[in-house]
Amino acid sequence: REVDCVSCGQGLCVQCKTVAHAGVSCEANSSAGDLALVATAKDNGWTLCSKCKTYVALAHGCNHITCACGHEFCYSCGKVWKSCTCE
């Protein structure tokens, strides 16, 4: 089932709360979106937080990352911050 956004008119799927995907199941639509996100992340050099699985990007500076969830880790290897030998 689809509805249109009252602000922009974009079709939205009421069941999975994503952009409308007529003729494609919510499960198949989610899988395709996941694959696209993984490809984008790989192309941009993003990495996953090992605690909450959110993608993060290193804009500049050292490899110390503090994720929005509060987890601190090394961007280079993914280990808990200060538990690796990365620079």
PDB file of C-alpha atoms in Angstrom:
ATOM      1  CA  ARG A   1       0.000   0.000   0.000  1.00  0.00           C
ATOM      2  CA  GLU A   2       1.302   3.404  -0.959  1.00  0.00           C
ATOM      3  CA  VAL A   3       0.626   6.971   0.120  1.00  0.00           C
ATOM      4  CA  ASP A   4       1.996  10.234  -1.205  1.00  0.00           C
ATOM      5  CA  CYS A   5       3.959  12.650   0.955  1.00  0.00           C
ATOM      6  CA  VAL A   6       1.872  15.786   1.456  1.00  0.00           C
ATOM      7  CA  SER A   7       4.993  17.989   1.209  1.00  0.00           C
ATOM      8  CA  CYS A   8       6.782  16.658  -1.853  1.00  0.00           C
ATOM      9  CA  GLY A   9       4.400  14.140  -3.432  1.00  0.00           C
ATOM     10  CA  GLN A  10       6.927  11.251  -3.211  1.00  0.00           C
ATOM     11  CA  GLY A  11       5.232   7.859  -3.063  1.00  0.00           C
ATOM     12  CA  LEU A  12       5.885   6.013   0.192  1.00  0.00           C
ATOM     13  CA  CYS A  13       5.346   2.399   1.240  1.00  0.00           C
ATOM     14  CA  VAL A  14       3.161   2.304   4.357  1.00  0.00           C
ATOM     15  CA  GLN A  15       4.363  -1.169   5.343  1.00  0.00           C
ATOM     16  CA  CYS A  16       8.164  -0.741   5.317  1.00  0.00           C
ATOM     17  CA  LYS A  17       8.251   3.076   5.459  1.00  0.00           C
ATOM     18  CA  THR A  18      10.528   3.562   2.466  1.00  0.00           C
ATOM     19  CA  VAL A  19      10.127   5.053  -1.001  1.00  0.00           C
ATOM     20  CA  ALA A  20       7.295   3.307  -2.869  1.00  0.00           C
ATOM     21  CA  HIS A  21       8.348   0.142  -4.680  1.00  0.00           C
ATOM     22  CA  ALA A  22       5.385  -1.028  -6.755  1.00  0.00           C
ATOM     23  CA  GLY A  23       5.651  -4.625  -7.887  1.00  0.00           C
ATOM     24  CA  VAL A  24       8.533  -5.450  -5.519  1.00  0.00           C
ATOM     25  CA  SER A  25       8.034  -6.973  -2.086  1.00  0.00           C
ATOM     26  CA  CYS A  26       9.198  -5.006   0.958  1.00  0.00           C
ATOM     27  CA  GLU A  27      11.752  -7.742   1.671  1.00  0.00           C
ATOM     28  CA  ALA A  28      13.207  -7.620  -1.850  1.00  0.00           C
ATOM     29  CA  ASN A  29      13.250  -3.820  -1.768  1.00  0.00           C
ATOM     30  CA  SER A  30      15.143  -3.862   1.538  1.00  0.00           C
ATOM     31  CA  SER A  31      17.702  -6.336   0.197  1.00  0.00           C
ATOM     32  CA  ALA A  32      18.345  -4.208  -2.893  1.00  0.00           C
ATOM     33  CA  GLY A  33      18.750  -1.120  -0.715  1.00  0.00           C
ATOM     34  CA  ASP A  34      21.165  -2.948   1.561  1.00  0.00           C
ATOM     35  CA  LEU A  35      23.316  -3.977  -1.393  1.00  0.00           C
ATOM     36  CA  ALA A  36      23.359  -0.426  -2.737  1.00  0.00           C
ATOM     37  CA  LEU A  37      24.370   0.939   0.666  1.00  0.00           C
ATOM     38  CA  VAL A  38      27.176  -1.607   1.020  1.00  0.00           C
ATOM     39  CA  ALA A  39      28.479  -0.713  -2.449  1.00  0.00           C
ATOM     40  CA  THR A  40      28.332   3.017  -1.671  1.00  0.00           C
ATOM     41  CA  ALA A  41      30.121   2.470   1.643  1.00  0.00           C
ATOM     42  CA  LYS A  42      32.855   0.453  -0.047  1.00  0.00           C
ATOM     43  CA  ASP A  43      33.306   3.054  -2.800  1.00  0.00           C
ATOM     44  CA  ASN A  44      33.633   5.824  -0.203  1.00  0.00           C
ATOM     45  CA  GLY A  45      35.854   3.943   2.245  1.00  0.00           C
ATOM     46  CA  TRP A  46      33.281   3.970   5.064  1.00  0.00           C
ATOM     47  CA  THR A  47      33.471   1.439   7.883  1.00  0.00           C
ATOM     48  CA  LEU A  48      30.945  -0.047  10.318  1.00  0.00           C
ATOM     49  CA  CYS A  49      30.853   0.586  14.030  1.00  0.00           C
ATOM     50  CA  SER A  50      31.303  -2.851  15.592  1.00  0.00           C
ATOM     51  CA  LYS A  51      28.812  -2.022  18.345  1.00  0.00           C
ATOM     52  CA  CYS A  52      25.773  -0.521  16.560  1.00  0.00           C
ATOM     53  CA  LYS A  53      26.615  -1.371  12.907  1.00  0.00           C
ATOM     54  CA  THR A  54      26.206   2.235  11.735  1.00  0.00           C
ATOM     55  CA  TYR A  55      28.442   3.370   8.882  1.00  0.00           C
ATOM     56  CA  VAL A  56      30.995   6.027   9.799  1.00  0.00           C
ATOM     57  CA  ALA A  57      33.440   8.003   7.689  1.00  0.00           C
ATOM     58  CA  LEU A  58      36.789   9.499   8.587  1.00  0.00           C
ATOM     59  CA  ALA A  59      36.919  13.050   7.262  1.00  0.00           C
ATOM     60  CA  HIS A  60      40.372  13.970   8.600  1.00  0.00           C
ATOM     61  CA  GLY A  61      42.711  13.438  11.516  1.00  0.00           C
ATOM     62  CA  CYS A  62      43.721  10.286  13.334  1.00  0.00           C
ATOM     63  CA  ASN A  63      41.989   6.894  13.279  1.00  0.00           C
ATOM     64  CA  HIS A  64      40.163   7.503  16.587  1.00  0.00           C
ATOM     65  CA  ILE A  65      36.411   7.291  15.999  1.00  0.00           C
ATOM     66  CA  THR A  66      33.706   7.963  18.547  1.00  0.00           C
ATOM     67  CA  CYS A  67      30.463   6.702  17.030  1.00  0.00           C
ATOM     68  CA  ALA A  68      27.103   8.340  17.761  1.00  0.00           C
ATOM     69  CA  CYS A  69      26.388   5.332  20.009  1.00  0.00           C
ATOM     70  CA  GLY A  70      29.427   6.252  22.132  1.00  0.00           C
ATOM     71  CA  HIS A  71      31.637   3.345  21.049  1.00  0.00           C
ATOM     72  CA  GLU A  72      35.286   4.342  20.519  1.00  0.00           C
ATOM     73  CA  PHE A  73      37.293   2.364  17.994  1.00  0.00           C
ATOM     74  CA  CYS A  74      40.134   2.461  15.492  1.00  0.00           C
ATOM     75  CA  TYR A  75      38.927   3.418  12.013  1.00  0.00           C
ATOM     76  CA  SER A  76      41.753   1.464  10.406  1.00  0.00           C
ATOM     77  CA  CYS A  77      41.250  -1.961  12.020  1.00  0.00           C
ATOM     78  CA  GLY A  78      37.936  -1.659  13.890  1.00  0.00           C
ATOM     79  CA  LYS A  79      39.300  -2.726  17.275  1.00  0.00           C
ATOM     80  CA  VAL A  80      38.386  -0.980  20.526  1.00  0.00           C
ATOM     81  CA  TRP A  81      40.317   2.286  20.744  1.00  0.00           C
ATOM     82  CA  LYS A  82      43.842   1.944  22.159  1.00  0.00           C
ATOM     83  CA  SER A  83      43.775  -1.862  21.900  1.00  0.00           C
ATOM     84  CA  CYS A  84      45.659  -1.956  18.579  1.00  0.00           C
ATOM     85  CA  THR A  85      49.003  -0.823  17.227  1.00  0.00           C
ATOM     86  CA  CYS A  86      47.624   1.247  14.335  1.00  0.00           C
ATOM     87  CA  GLU A  87      48.813   4.835  14.018  1.00  0.00           C
TER      88      GLU A  87
END
